[in-house]
Tab-separated table of C-alpha atoms and ligand atoms in Angstrom:
chain	number	residue	atom	x	y	z
A	953	MET	CA	0.000	0.000	0.000
A	954	GLY	CA	1.066	3.636	-0.241
A	955	THR	CA	1.604	6.317	-2.827
A	956	SER	CA	4.862	7.144	-4.553
A	957	THR	CA	6.504	9.882	-2.545
A	958	SER	CA	9.689	11.799	-2.050
A	959	GLU	CA	9.124	11.881	1.699
A	960	LYS	CA	11.463	9.974	4.007
A	961	ILE	CA	10.107	10.280	7.496
A	962	LEU	CA	11.861	9.384	10.742
A	963	VAL	CA	9.632	8.896	13.796
A	964	ILE	CA	11.670	9.141	17.004
A	965	GLY	CA	10.047	7.491	20.028
A	966	SER	CA	7.894	5.457	17.660
A	967	SER	CA	6.939	2.639	20.034
A	968	GLY	CA	5.014	4.833	22.482
A	969	GLN	CA	1.266	5.440	22.693
A	970	LEU	CA	1.123	7.970	19.860
A	971	GLY	CA	4.034	6.643	17.790
A	972	THR	CA	2.623	3.125	17.447
A	973	GLU	CA	-0.495	4.387	15.680
A	974	LEU	CA	1.179	7.255	13.865
A	975	VAL	CA	3.729	4.945	12.215
A	976	GLN	CA	0.933	2.671	10.956
A	977	THR	CA	-0.965	5.617	9.474
A	978	LEU	CA	2.109	7.232	7.928
A	979	ARG	CA	3.044	3.881	6.355
A	980	ASN	CA	-0.428	3.607	4.833
A	981	ILE	CA	-0.056	7.080	3.329
A	982	TYR	CA	3.609	7.167	2.249
A	983	GLY	CA	4.538	3.465	1.993
A	984	THR	CA	6.215	1.271	4.610
A	985	GLU	CA	9.719	1.740	3.201
A	986	ASN	CA	9.495	5.533	3.549
A	987	ILE	CA	8.763	5.565	7.280
A	988	ILE	CA	11.667	4.792	9.599
A	989	ALA	CA	10.477	3.901	13.081
A	990	SER	CA	12.990	4.404	15.884
A	991	ASP	CA	13.183	4.041	19.616
A	992	ILE	CA	15.717	3.802	22.405
A	993	LYS	CA	15.608	-0.010	22.159
A	994	VAL	CA	14.463	-2.618	19.646
A	995	THR	CA	10.713	-3.267	19.894
A	996	GLU	CA	8.145	-5.393	18.053
A	997	GLN	CA	7.894	-2.567	15.485
A	998	ALA	CA	11.255	-3.690	14.092
A	999	LYS	CA	9.431	-6.660	12.514
A	1000	GLU	CA	7.015	-4.430	10.603
A	1001	GLY	CA	9.315	-2.182	8.544
A	1002	PRO	CA	12.454	-0.030	8.680
A	1003	PHE	CA	13.545	0.445	12.295
A	1004	GLU	CA	16.582	2.037	13.968
A	1005	VAL	CA	17.704	2.247	17.573
A	1006	ILE	CA	18.205	5.959	18.301
A	1007	ASP	CA	19.054	7.866	21.455
A	1008	VAL	CA	17.875	11.365	20.538
A	1009	LEU	CA	20.426	12.802	22.966
A	1010	ASN	CA	23.209	11.409	20.766
A	1011	ALA	CA	23.362	14.121	18.070
A	1012	VAL	CA	26.049	12.321	16.030
A	1013	GLY	CA	24.160	9.011	16.056
A	1014	LEU	CA	20.988	10.830	15.032
A	1015	PHE	CA	22.790	12.607	12.173
A	1016	ASP	CA	24.187	9.264	10.905
A	1017	ILE	CA	20.715	7.674	10.762
A	1018	VAL	CA	19.221	10.739	9.056
A	1019	LYS	CA	21.979	10.628	6.430
A	1020	LYS	CA	21.775	6.846	5.992
A	1021	HIS	CA	18.047	6.962	5.148
A	1022	ARG	CA	18.073	10.418	3.471
A	1023	VAL	CA	15.434	11.523	5.939
A	1024	ASN	CA	13.712	14.834	5.147
A	1025	GLN	CA	11.049	14.925	7.882
A	1026	VAL	CA	11.286	14.093	11.584
A	1027	TYR	CA	8.458	13.462	14.051
A	1028	LEU	CA	10.054	13.819	17.486
A	1029	LEU	CA	7.897	11.929	19.991
A	1030	ALA	CA	10.542	10.846	22.518
A	1031	ALA	CA	9.854	12.620	25.833
A	1032	LEU	CA	9.064	12.049	29.489
A	1033	LEU	CA	5.395	12.799	30.261
A	1034	SER	CA	3.963	14.677	33.231
A	1035	ALA	CA	3.960	12.083	36.025
A	1036	THR	CA	7.357	10.551	35.184
A	1037	ALA	CA	8.956	13.961	34.690
A	1038	GLU	CA	8.063	14.899	38.285
A	1039	LYS	CA	10.077	11.889	39.457
A	1040	MET	CA	13.063	12.450	37.135
A	1041	GLN	CA	13.184	16.220	36.916
A	1042	LYS	CA	16.683	16.847	35.563
A	1043	PHE	CA	16.541	13.977	33.112
A	1044	ALA	CA	13.141	15.187	31.866
A	1045	TRP	CA	14.639	18.615	31.178
A	1046	GLU	CA	17.624	17.049	29.431
A	1047	LEU	CA	15.610	14.658	27.270
A	1048	ASN	CA	12.722	16.973	26.427
A	1049	MET	CA	14.935	19.982	25.643
A	1050	ASN	CA	18.205	18.619	24.243
A	1051	GLY	CA	16.323	16.063	22.150
A	1052	LEU	CA	14.416	18.954	20.609
A	1053	PHE	CA	17.587	20.993	20.006
A	1054	ASN	CA	19.247	18.062	18.246
A	1055	VAL	CA	16.340	17.838	15.815
A	1056	LEU	CA	15.849	21.616	15.398
A	1057	ASP	CA	19.554	21.957	14.579
A	1058	LEU	CA	19.269	19.370	11.783
A	1059	ALA	CA	16.624	21.606	10.196
A	1060	LYS	CA	18.624	24.783	10.863
A	1061	GLU	CA	21.508	23.191	8.907
A	1062	LYS	CA	18.975	22.265	6.146
A	1063	ILE	CA	19.742	18.552	6.550
A	1064	ILE	CA	16.011	17.936	7.109
A	1065	GLN	CA	13.100	20.070	5.829
A	1066	LYS	CA	10.230	19.595	8.261
A	1067	ILE	CA	9.696	18.772	11.943
A	1068	TYR	CA	6.712	17.660	13.987
A	1069	TRP	CA	7.037	18.211	17.725
A	1070	PRO	CA	4.194	17.596	20.189
A	1071	SER	CA	3.347	20.076	22.912
A	1072	SER	CA	0.617	19.575	25.508
A	1073	ILE	CA	-2.125	21.180	27.598
A	1074	ALA	CA	0.584	20.981	30.295
A	1075	VAL	CA	1.910	24.344	29.023
A	1076	PHE	CA	-0.962	25.878	30.998
A	1077	GLY	CA	-0.838	26.309	34.761
A	1078	PRO	CA	-2.888	27.078	37.863
A	1079	ASN	CA	-3.292	30.769	36.901
A	1080	THR	CA	-4.635	29.967	33.427
A	1081	PRO	CA	-8.407	30.458	32.930
A	1082	LYS	CA	-9.754	26.908	33.127
A	1083	GLU	CA	-12.758	26.933	30.783
A	1084	ASN	CA	-12.413	27.100	27.021
A	1085	THR	CA	-8.764	28.096	27.507
A	1086	SER	CA	-7.612	30.315	24.665
A	1087	GLN	CA	-4.571	29.961	22.460
A	1088	PHE	CA	-2.969	33.104	23.880
A	1089	THR	CA	-3.443	33.409	27.627
A	1090	ILE	CA	-1.630	33.219	30.975
A	1091	MET	CA	0.484	30.062	30.968
A	1092	GLU	CA	2.901	29.692	33.922
A	1093	PRO	CA	3.090	25.862	33.977
A	1094	SER	CA	3.794	24.367	37.409
A	1095	THR	CA	5.054	20.923	36.350
A	1096	VAL	CA	8.496	19.938	35.044
A	1097	TYR	CA	6.867	18.513	31.929
A	1098	GLY	CA	4.867	21.711	31.379
A	1099	ILE	CA	7.993	23.832	31.794
A	1100	THR	CA	9.796	21.752	29.133
A	1101	LYS	CA	6.837	22.031	26.749
A	1102	GLN	CA	6.498	25.778	27.291
A	1103	ALA	CA	10.232	26.316	26.722
A	1104	GLY	CA	10.112	23.990	23.706
A	1105	GLU	CA	7.292	26.019	22.165
A	1106	ARG	CA	9.328	29.189	22.504
A	1107	TRP	CA	12.350	27.521	20.872
A	1108	CYS	CA	10.256	26.166	17.975
A	1109	GLU	CA	8.909	29.652	17.298
A	1110	TYR	CA	12.422	31.102	17.614
A	1111	TYR	CA	13.903	28.633	15.105
A	1112	PHE	CA	11.065	29.404	12.687
A	1113	ASN	CA	11.519	33.181	12.974
A	1114	LYS	CA	15.304	33.174	13.001
A	1115	TYR	CA	16.252	30.245	10.732
A	1116	ASN	CA	13.033	29.602	8.792
A	1117	VAL	CA	12.783	26.090	10.272
A	1118	ASP	CA	9.461	24.499	9.239
A	1119	VAL	CA	8.416	23.130	12.622
A	1120	ARG	CA	4.779	22.375	13.412
A	1121	SER	CA	3.210	21.508	16.735
A	1122	LEU	CA	-0.010	20.668	18.571
A	1123	ARG	CA	-0.891	20.983	22.241
A	1124	TYR	CA	-2.341	17.509	22.790
A	1125	PRO	CA	-4.936	16.911	25.451
A	1126	GLY	CA	-4.999	13.439	27.098
A	1127	LEU	CA	-4.931	10.797	24.353
A	1128	ILE	CA	-7.078	7.664	24.493
A	1129	GLY	CA	-6.548	4.643	22.258
A	1130	TRP	CA	-6.885	0.872	22.343
A	1131	LYS	CA	-3.910	-0.150	20.195
A	1132	SER	CA	-1.153	0.932	22.579
A	1133	ALA	CA	-0.623	1.712	26.261
A	1134	PRO	CA	0.114	5.190	27.585
A	1135	GLY	CA	3.142	5.693	29.821
A	1136	GLY	CA	3.829	8.189	32.581
A	1137	GLY	CA	1.024	10.699	32.034
A	1138	THR	CA	-1.679	12.155	34.282
A	1139	THR	CA	-4.441	11.444	31.784
A	1140	ASP	CA	-3.470	7.742	31.522
A	1141	TYR	CA	-6.382	6.773	33.797
A	1142	ALA	CA	-8.744	7.298	30.859
A	1143	VAL	CA	-7.114	4.338	29.080
A	1144	HIS	CA	-6.554	2.121	32.144
A	1145	ILE	CA	-10.218	2.436	33.121
A	1146	PHE	CA	-11.299	0.566	29.954
A	1147	HIS	CA	-8.844	-2.295	30.444
A	1148	ASP	CA	-9.838	-2.790	34.091
A	1149	ALA	CA	-13.552	-2.406	33.366
A	1150	LEU	CA	-13.371	-5.231	30.834
A	1151	LYS	CA	-10.971	-7.415	32.828
A	1152	THR	CA	-12.295	-7.131	36.390
A	1153	GLY	CA	-15.352	-4.852	36.265
A	1154	TYR	CA	-13.661	-2.500	38.737
A	1155	TYR	CA	-11.261	0.468	38.553
A	1156	GLU	CA	-9.525	2.440	41.295
A	1157	CYS	CA	-8.938	5.908	39.877
A	1158	PHE	CA	-5.886	7.968	40.840
A	1159	LEU	CA	-7.771	11.225	40.181
A	1160	SER	CA	-10.840	12.458	42.066
A	1161	GLU	CA	-14.304	11.972	40.595
A	1162	ASN	CA	-14.816	15.548	39.374
A	1163	SER	CA	-11.372	16.172	37.814
A	1164	THR	CA	-12.490	17.288	34.380
A	1165	LEU	CA	-9.719	17.326	31.770
A	1166	PRO	CA	-9.514	17.855	27.986
A	1167	MET	CA	-9.183	14.539	26.131
A	1168	MET	CA	-9.085	13.212	22.581
A	1169	TYR	CA	-9.644	9.868	20.887
A	1170	MET	CA	-6.559	8.607	19.057
A	1171	PRO	CA	-8.026	8.624	15.497
A	1172	ASP	CA	-8.696	12.354	15.928
A	1173	ALA	CA	-5.176	12.948	17.310
A	1174	ILE	CA	-3.596	11.103	14.378
A	1175	LYS	CA	-5.757	12.996	11.898
A	1176	ALA	CA	-4.832	16.366	13.448
A	1177	THR	CA	-1.140	15.450	13.342
A	1178	ILE	CA	-1.214	14.427	9.678
A	1179	ASP	CA	-3.435	17.399	8.751
A	1180	ILE	CA	-1.105	20.000	10.252
A	1181	MET	CA	1.934	18.345	8.656
A	1182	GLN	CA	0.289	18.196	5.231
A	1183	ALA	CA	-1.109	21.753	5.341
A	1184	ASP	CA	0.494	24.406	3.115
A	1185	ALA	CA	3.185	26.197	5.093
A	1186	GLY	CA	1.377	29.513	4.607
A	1187	LYS	CA	-1.614	28.214	6.585
A	1188	ILE	CA	0.473	27.529	9.666
A	1189	LYS	CA	0.219	30.917	11.339
A	1190	ILE	CA	1.245	29.722	14.808
A	1191	ARG	CA	4.757	28.317	15.070
A	1192	SER	CA	4.826	27.754	18.822
A	1193	SER	CA	1.998	25.189	19.091
A	1194	TYR	CA	-1.728	25.046	18.330
A	1195	ASN	CA	-4.447	24.471	20.933
A	1196	LEU	CA	-6.274	21.274	20.001
A	1197	ALA	CA	-9.612	20.116	21.411
A	1198	GLY	CA	-11.648	16.935	21.362
A	1199	PHE	CA	-14.006	16.686	24.341
A	1200	SER	CA	-13.763	16.987	28.137
A	1201	PHE	CA	-14.933	14.659	30.903
A	1202	SER	CA	-14.334	13.742	34.537
A	1203	PRO	CA	-13.634	10.225	35.894
A	1204	LYS	CA	-17.239	10.120	37.127
A	1205	GLU	CA	-18.596	10.994	33.684
A	1206	ILE	CA	-16.529	8.383	31.834
A	1207	ALA	CA	-17.509	5.777	34.440
A	1208	THR	CA	-21.185	6.593	33.794
A	1209	GLU	CA	-20.610	6.191	30.053
A	1210	ILE	CA	-18.832	2.837	30.523
A	1211	LYS	CA	-21.712	1.613	32.724
A	1212	LYS	CA	-24.062	2.009	29.745
A	1213	HIS	CA	-22.083	-0.835	28.110
A	1214	LEU	CA	-21.030	-2.745	31.230
A	1215	PRO	CA	-23.800	-2.197	33.819
A	1216	GLY	CA	-21.912	-3.974	36.631
A	1217	PHE	CA	-18.849	-1.690	36.364
A	1218	LYS	CA	-17.700	-0.100	39.634
A	1219	ILE	CA	-15.209	2.709	40.282
A	1220	SER	CA	-13.579	4.082	43.439
A	1221	TYR	CA	-11.314	7.109	43.845
A	1222	LYS	CA	-7.912	7.299	45.518
A	1223	PRO	CA	-6.211	10.502	44.314
A	1224	ASP	CA	-2.405	10.429	44.415
A	1225	THR	CA	0.307	12.938	43.460
A	1226	ARG	CA	-1.107	13.161	39.941
A	1227	GLN	CA	-4.160	14.980	41.317
A	1228	GLN	CA	-2.123	18.135	41.816
A	1229	ILE	CA	-0.958	18.000	38.204
A	1230	ALA	CA	-4.543	17.541	36.959
A	1231	ASP	CA	-5.708	20.455	39.137
A	1232	SER	CA	-3.189	22.752	37.447
A	1233	TRP	CA	-4.515	22.076	33.923
A	1234	PRO	CA	-7.494	23.531	32.005
A	1235	ARG	CA	-10.873	21.805	31.970
A	1236	SER	CA	-11.580	22.596	28.316
A	1237	ILE	CA	-9.707	24.097	25.358
A	1238	ASP	CA	-10.564	26.591	22.623
A	1239	ALA	CA	-9.151	25.232	19.352
A	1240	SER	CA	-10.586	27.938	17.093
A	1241	HIS	CA	-7.179	28.945	15.664
A	1242	ALA	CA	-6.550	25.362	14.484
A	1243	THR	CA	-10.031	25.309	12.941
A	1244	ALA	CA	-9.598	28.675	11.204
A	1245	ASP	CA	-6.004	28.165	9.987
A	1246	TRP	CA	-5.941	24.557	8.749
A	1247	GLY	CA	-9.482	23.255	9.177
A	1248	TRP	CA	-9.343	21.222	12.404
A	1249	LYS	CA	-12.581	19.433	13.333
A	1250	PRO	CA	-12.818	16.432	15.710
A	1251	GLN	CA	-15.003	13.426	14.848
A	1252	TYR	CA	-15.446	11.769	18.247
A	1253	ASN	CA	-17.254	12.692	21.462
A	1254	LEU	CA	-17.291	10.812	24.790
A	1255	ALA	CA	-20.107	8.439	23.783
A	1256	ALA	CA	-18.635	7.541	20.368
A	1257	MET	CA	-15.140	7.055	21.820
A	1258	THR	CA	-16.434	4.812	24.636
A	1259	THR	CA	-18.407	2.627	22.234
A	1260	ASP	CA	-15.414	2.245	19.925
A	1261	MET	CA	-12.937	1.542	22.761
A	1262	ILE	CA	-15.116	-1.199	24.254
A	1263	ARG	CA	-15.870	-2.764	20.883
A	1264	ASN	CA	-12.169	-2.981	20.007
A	1265	LEU	CA	-10.847	-4.032	23.413
A	1266	LYS	CA	-13.432	-6.780	23.747
B	1628	AKB	C1	0.148	13.640	30.295
B	1628	AKB	O1	-0.833	13.340	30.991
B	1628	AKB	O2	1.263	13.910	30.765
B	1628	AKB	C2	-0.028	13.730	28.797
B	1628	AKB	C3	-0.344	15.111	28.357
B	1628	AKB	C4	-1.650	15.706	28.668
B	1628	AKB	O3	0.463	15.743	27.745
B	1628	AKB	N1	-1.043	12.823	28.376
């Protein structure tokens, strides 16, 4: 499958929650041989197509792989997420920032032509207005992860303005999918809840029942990512990162939705350190700039996502 293309795309951190599905979609669009998956160690993905072991902190190793495959686009997904970054603060800064610099510098030197780099709702903080949070507002993130994403956004914009680097970015909400497991995030509960509901009929949630957060179903996240990367450069008016919205819900609301499919399902709440992170983030996001600039429109809501998750996980 695939169309003939001049694109050679390297996905760094390809075996994670987003990368697993993104690589499959990119391969369907551009052809398996044109998508090089890569991670810090060999994973099952190595059996499915081109795969390289890459430590994004090793700039020379990264350059060698880019040259070897004549890569012209990089999707940089390797990062520590919010909960893990709180436990490994200095390493999170090193990985999330220096990894980005190594890729931005490849584009500055015109070795690659285009970069995708994910940001997050974690760029917002406790002083940010919580409802329908706008693109341009108070940010002041209070987590290590949020600080790295905020700084990263500024650097992306700087490299675009100063060196004309074509870098594109989205502020993902919590991502929910059935094909791959999340790792180290605060929104991970929204995936775990489905697995436990189907396996044991019970889930103990690490956030409190009314912690409403912005979320998105994976097919929408993949579509947004491909859409922004395929848009004409002139349409990308924001070179820090775009707000992106799917739908918002609390643990109580998703539990109620799951009960419509699995009436015996039970949930209890035992908030841990991740509660403080969730409390610092917006409850809903205004994505009107993404809609106006490159046509963003989500397909899924809470009910449609829940039905699809249960159908597939069953
Ligand atoms: C996390 O919870 O850390 C991530 C995110 C919202 O960026 N899913």
